[in-house]
XYZ file of C-alpha atoms in Angstrom:
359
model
C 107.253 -66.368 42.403
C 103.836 -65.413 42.439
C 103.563 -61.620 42.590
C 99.467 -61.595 42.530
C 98.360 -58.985 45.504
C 96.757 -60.305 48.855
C 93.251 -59.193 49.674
C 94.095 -56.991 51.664
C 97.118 -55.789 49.456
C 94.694 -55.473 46.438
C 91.972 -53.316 48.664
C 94.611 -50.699 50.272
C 96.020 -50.389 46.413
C 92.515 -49.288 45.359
C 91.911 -46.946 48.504
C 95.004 -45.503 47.654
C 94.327 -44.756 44.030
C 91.452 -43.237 45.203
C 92.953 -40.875 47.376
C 95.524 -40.065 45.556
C 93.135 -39.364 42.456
C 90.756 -37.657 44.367
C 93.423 -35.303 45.985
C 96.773 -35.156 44.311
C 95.526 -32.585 41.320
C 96.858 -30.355 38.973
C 94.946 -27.522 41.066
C 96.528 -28.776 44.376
C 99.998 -29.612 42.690
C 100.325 -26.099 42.175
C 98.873 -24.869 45.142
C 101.356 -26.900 47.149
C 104.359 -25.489 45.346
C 107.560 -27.464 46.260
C 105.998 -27.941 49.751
C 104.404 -31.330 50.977
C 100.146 -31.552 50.802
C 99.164 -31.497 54.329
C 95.370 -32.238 53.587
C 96.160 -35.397 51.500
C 98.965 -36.550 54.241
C 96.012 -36.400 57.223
C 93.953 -37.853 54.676
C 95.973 -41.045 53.880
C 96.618 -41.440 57.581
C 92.981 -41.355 58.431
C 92.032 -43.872 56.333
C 95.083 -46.389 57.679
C 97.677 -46.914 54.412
C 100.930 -45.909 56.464
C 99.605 -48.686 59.240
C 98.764 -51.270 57.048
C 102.175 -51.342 55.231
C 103.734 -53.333 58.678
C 100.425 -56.082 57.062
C 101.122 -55.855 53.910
C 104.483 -56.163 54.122
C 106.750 -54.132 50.745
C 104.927 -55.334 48.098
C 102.064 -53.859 49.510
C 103.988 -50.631 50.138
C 105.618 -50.938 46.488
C 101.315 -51.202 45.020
C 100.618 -48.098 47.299
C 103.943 -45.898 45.926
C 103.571 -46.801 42.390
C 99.428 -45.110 43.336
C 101.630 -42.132 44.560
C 103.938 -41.902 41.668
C 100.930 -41.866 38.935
C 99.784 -38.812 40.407
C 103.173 -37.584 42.232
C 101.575 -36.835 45.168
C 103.737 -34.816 47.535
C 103.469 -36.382 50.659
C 106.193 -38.212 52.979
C 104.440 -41.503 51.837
C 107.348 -43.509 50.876
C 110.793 -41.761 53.689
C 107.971 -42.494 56.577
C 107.138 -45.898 55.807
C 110.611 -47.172 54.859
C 112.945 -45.281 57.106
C 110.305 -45.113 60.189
C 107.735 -48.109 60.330
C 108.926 -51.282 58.245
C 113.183 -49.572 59.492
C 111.874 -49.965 63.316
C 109.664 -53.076 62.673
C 112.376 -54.848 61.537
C 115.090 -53.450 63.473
C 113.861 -51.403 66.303
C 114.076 -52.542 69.673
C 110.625 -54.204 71.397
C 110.435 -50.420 73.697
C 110.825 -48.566 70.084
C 108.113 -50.467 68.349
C 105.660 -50.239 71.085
C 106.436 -46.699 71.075
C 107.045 -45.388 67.649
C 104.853 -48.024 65.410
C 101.641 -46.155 66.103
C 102.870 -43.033 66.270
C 103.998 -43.418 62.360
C 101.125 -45.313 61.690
C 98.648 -42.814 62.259
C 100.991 -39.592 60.936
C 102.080 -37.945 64.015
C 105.631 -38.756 64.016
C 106.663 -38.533 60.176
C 110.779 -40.329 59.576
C 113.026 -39.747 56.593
C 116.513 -41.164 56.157
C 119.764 -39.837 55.483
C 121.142 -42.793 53.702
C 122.917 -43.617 52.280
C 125.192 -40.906 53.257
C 127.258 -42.077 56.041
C 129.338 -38.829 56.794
C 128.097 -38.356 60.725
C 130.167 -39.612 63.773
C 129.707 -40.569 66.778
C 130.444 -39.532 70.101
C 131.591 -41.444 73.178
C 128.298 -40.612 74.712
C 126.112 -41.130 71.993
C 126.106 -37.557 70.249
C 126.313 -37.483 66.419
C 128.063 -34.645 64.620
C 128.314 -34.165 60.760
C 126.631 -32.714 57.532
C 123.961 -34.164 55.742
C 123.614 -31.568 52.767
C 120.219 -33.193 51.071
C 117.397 -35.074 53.117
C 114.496 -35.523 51.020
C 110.785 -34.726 53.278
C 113.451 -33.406 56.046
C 111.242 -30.086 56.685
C 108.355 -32.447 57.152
C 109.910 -35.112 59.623
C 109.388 -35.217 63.266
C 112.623 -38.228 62.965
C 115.372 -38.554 60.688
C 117.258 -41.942 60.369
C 120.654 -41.495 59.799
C 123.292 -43.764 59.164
C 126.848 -43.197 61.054
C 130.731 -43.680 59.333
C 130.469 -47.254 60.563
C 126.758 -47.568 59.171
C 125.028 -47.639 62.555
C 122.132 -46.198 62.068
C 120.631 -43.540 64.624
C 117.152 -42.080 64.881
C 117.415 -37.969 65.440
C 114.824 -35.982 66.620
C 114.657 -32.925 64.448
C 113.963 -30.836 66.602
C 117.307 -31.546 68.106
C 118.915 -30.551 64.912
C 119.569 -27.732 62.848
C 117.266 -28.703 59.680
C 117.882 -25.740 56.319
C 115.174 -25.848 53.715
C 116.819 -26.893 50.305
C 115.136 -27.466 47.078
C 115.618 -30.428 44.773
C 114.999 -31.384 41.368
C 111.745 -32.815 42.490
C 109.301 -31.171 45.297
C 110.375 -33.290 47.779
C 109.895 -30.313 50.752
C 114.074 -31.194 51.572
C 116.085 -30.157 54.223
C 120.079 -29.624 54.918
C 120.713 -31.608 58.414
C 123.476 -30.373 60.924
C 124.253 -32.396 63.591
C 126.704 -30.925 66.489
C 126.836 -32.941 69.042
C 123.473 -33.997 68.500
C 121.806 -36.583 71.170
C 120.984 -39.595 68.886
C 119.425 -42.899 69.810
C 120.180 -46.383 68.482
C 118.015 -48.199 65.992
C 117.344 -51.388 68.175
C 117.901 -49.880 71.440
C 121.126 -48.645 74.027
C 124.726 -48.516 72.711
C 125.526 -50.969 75.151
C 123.023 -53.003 74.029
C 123.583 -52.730 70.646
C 126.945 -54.032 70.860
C 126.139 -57.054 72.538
C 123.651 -58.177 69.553
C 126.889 -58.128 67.402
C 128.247 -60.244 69.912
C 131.928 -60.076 69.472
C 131.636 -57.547 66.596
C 129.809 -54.716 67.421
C 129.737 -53.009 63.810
C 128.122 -56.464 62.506
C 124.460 -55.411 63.484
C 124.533 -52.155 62.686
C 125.757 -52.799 58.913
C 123.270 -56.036 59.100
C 120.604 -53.084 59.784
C 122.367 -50.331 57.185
C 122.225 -52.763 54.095
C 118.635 -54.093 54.922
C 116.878 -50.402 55.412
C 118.846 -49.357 52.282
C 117.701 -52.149 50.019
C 114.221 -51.727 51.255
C 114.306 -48.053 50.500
C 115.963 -48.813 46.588
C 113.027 -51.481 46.221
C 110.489 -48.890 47.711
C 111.460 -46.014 45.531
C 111.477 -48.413 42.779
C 108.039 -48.913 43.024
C 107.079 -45.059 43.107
C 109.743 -44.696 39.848
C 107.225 -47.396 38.620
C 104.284 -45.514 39.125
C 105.876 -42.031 37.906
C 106.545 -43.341 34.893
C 102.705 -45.392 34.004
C 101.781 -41.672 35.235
C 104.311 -40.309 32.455
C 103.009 -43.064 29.592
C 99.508 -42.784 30.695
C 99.779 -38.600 29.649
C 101.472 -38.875 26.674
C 98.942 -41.906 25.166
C 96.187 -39.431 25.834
C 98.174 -36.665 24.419
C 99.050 -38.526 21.103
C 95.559 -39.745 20.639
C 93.966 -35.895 20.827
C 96.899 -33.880 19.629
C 96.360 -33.847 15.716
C 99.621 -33.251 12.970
C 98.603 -32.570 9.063
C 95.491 -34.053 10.064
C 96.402 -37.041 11.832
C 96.387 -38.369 15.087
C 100.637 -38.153 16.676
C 99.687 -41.660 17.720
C 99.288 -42.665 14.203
C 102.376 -42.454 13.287
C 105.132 -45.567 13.420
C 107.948 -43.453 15.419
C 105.630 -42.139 17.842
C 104.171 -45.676 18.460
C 107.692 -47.176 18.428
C 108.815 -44.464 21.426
C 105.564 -45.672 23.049
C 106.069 -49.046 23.177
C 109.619 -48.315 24.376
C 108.420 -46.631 27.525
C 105.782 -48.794 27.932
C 108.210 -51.627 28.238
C 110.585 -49.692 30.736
C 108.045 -49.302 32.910
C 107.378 -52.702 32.939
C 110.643 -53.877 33.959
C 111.072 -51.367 36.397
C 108.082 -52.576 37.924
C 108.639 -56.370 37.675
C 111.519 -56.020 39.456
C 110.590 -53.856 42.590
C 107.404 -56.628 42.831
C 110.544 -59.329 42.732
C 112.870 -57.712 45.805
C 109.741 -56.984 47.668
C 108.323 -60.571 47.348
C 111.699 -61.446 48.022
C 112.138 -59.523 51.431
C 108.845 -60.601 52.554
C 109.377 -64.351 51.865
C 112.258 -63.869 54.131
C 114.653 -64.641 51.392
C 118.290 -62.930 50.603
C 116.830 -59.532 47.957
C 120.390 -57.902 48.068
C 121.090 -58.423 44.463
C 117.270 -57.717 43.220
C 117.061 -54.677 44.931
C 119.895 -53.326 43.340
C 118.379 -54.539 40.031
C 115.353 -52.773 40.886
C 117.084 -49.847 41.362
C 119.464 -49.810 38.145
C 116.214 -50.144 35.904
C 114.714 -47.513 38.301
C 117.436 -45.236 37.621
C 118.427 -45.883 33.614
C 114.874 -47.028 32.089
C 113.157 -44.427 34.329
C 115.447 -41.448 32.776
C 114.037 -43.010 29.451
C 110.784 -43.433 30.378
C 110.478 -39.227 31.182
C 112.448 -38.132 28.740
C 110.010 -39.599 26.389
C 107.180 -38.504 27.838
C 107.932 -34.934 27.785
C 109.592 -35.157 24.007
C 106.530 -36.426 22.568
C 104.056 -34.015 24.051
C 106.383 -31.889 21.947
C 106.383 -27.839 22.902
C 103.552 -29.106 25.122
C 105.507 -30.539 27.121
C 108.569 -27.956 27.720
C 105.620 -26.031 29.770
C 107.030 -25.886 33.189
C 103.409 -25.932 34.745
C 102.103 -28.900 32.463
C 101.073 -32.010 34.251
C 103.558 -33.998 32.757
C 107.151 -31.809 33.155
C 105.804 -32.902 37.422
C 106.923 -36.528 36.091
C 109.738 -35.903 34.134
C 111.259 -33.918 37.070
C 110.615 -37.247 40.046
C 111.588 -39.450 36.995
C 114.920 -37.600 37.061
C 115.190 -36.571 40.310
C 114.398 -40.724 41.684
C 117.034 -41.872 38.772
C 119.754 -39.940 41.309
C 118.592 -41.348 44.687
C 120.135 -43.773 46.653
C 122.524 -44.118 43.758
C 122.500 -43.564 40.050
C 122.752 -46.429 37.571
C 126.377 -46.996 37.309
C 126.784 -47.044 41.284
C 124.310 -49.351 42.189
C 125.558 -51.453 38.671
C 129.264 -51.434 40.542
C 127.538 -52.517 43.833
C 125.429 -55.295 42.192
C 129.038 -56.464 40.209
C 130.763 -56.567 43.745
C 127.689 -58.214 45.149
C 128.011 -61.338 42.141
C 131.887 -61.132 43.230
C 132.114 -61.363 46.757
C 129.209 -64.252 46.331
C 131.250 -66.289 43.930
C 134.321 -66.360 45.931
C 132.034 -67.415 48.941
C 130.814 -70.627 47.083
């Protein structure tokens, strides 16, 4: 394994911590309420980062979220990227890539995913109907992937839908999607066509697709957890150092340094293993199991990781408007999504299963 960025990797990584430094500020944070930054969004799309994730394959995507996460930048970054380009790169039929690829590449058509919520059904026609109550970015999305009872997986135009504002934990700028009788069309083209990839099993495709896009998206929001919580650590070092008690720097003291180090180390293994699955998935070799490891230490160090954070910037940080309560509420809020520790920790178990009795 060698997880040491590309080039090209390494140079969209440092445009991207530019831009999100330069942009994503406490002044604009506020501004922006639980809304989305339209500014930064056209400003990360001008300079090419959503394009040059189908180049730098997840890794690259996982250096560019954990950019994001440092700053918690409220943008669709990570739903349009993983649900829309690398989802119909990998999946999409050669008609959808030709026409959707650019489109999310330079910002004008902006995906999310309703996964892994698989509540909506399927009409003989191709109409979906069902309830998706939470859709992160869904009042920002032009398309919304969606994932079927049988995990097919659908691209919706939301305009086509009825799409309620709902708030979250996190600013994510979410959205309740109803779907009634709803036209939908494939991920990887037709119906008819669809089936025959499956060959005599039409659901095997579809839940070939499903389980990829959903492991990308645990690796990928991995990766911003990552960067949330260096953002979180980063906040309360230079809150320690300044902040004096009975004379003394906080960061002098063995407790404080000890609950440090303990983040510090969290952070690192939440990070070390989103950089494994995405290596993994871009070497073109099986990620199942890493993703969901990725996602476990996402979910249970990453609760740590905040929790920390706030509790030693002490009544500091119980200030609903300081910089750092912004992490502490994506730490918690990304600990929940796509599956809190214990679920994805039964998943990986079944995973280990099912793999031993195949051997």
């Amino acid at each position: 394994m060698d997880f040491t960025p590309t080039e090209e990797q390494a140079a969209a990584r440092d445009l991207a911590a530019r831009i999100f430094g330069d942009l994503s500020t406490h002044e604009r944070l506020t501004a922006a309420g639980t809304g989305s930054d339209a500014e930064l969004w056209k400003a990360l799309c001008e300079a090419g980062l959503p394009a040059a994730v189908e180049d730098i394959g997840l890794l690259g995507l996982v250096l560019l979220l954990e950019e994001q996460g440092r700053t918690t930048a409220q943008v669709p970054f990570a739903a349009s990227c993983v649900y829309g380009l690398l989802a119909v790169s990998a999946h999409g039929s050669a008609e959808q890539r030709e026409r959707l690829l650019p489109a999310i590449g330079d910002g004008t058509v902006v995906v999310t995913g309703a996964l892994p919520e698989a509540a909506v059904r399927v009409g003989g026609s191709g109409e979906l109907s069902g309830v998706v109550p939470v859709v992160p970015w869904l009042r920002d999305a032009t398309h919304v992937l969606v994932a079927d009872d049988e995990h097919g997986l659908w691209l919706v135009r939301t305009v086509d839908a009825r799409c309620e504002p709902v708030e979250l934990t996190a600013p994510w700028s979410a959205g309740r999607l109803t779907l009634d009788a709803t036209p939908g069309e494939p991920l990887g083209g037709r119906l008819g066509e669809r089936e025959r990839v499956g060959g005599s099993d039409a659901e095997a495709a579809g839940l070939d697709a499903y389980g990829d896009v959903l492991a990308t998206a645990r690796t990928a929001f991995a990766g911003l957890q990552a960067g949330v919580c260096a953002g979180s650590v980063a906040r309360t070092v230079a809150h320690t150092n300044t902040r004096e008690q009975f004379g003394r720097p906080l960061a002098t003291k063995q407790g404080v340094q000890l609950r440090a180090a303990d983040a510090y180390m969290d952070t690192e293994a939440i990070r070390v293993t989103a950089y494994e699955a995405a290596w993994r998935r871009d070497e073109g070799l099986d990620y199942a199991a890493h993703a969901l490891t990725a996602a476990w230490w996402a979910s249970e160090a990453g609760s740590r990781v905040v929790h920390a954070g706030q509790h030693l910037h002490g009544g500091t940080g119980a200030d609903l408007d300081h910089p750092v309560h912004r992490h502490f509420l994506w730490g918690r809020q990304l600990d929940a999504y796509l599956g809190c520790g214990s679920e994805v920790l039964q998943e990986l178990g079944a995973l280990i299963v099912d793999g031993e009795g195949d051997a």
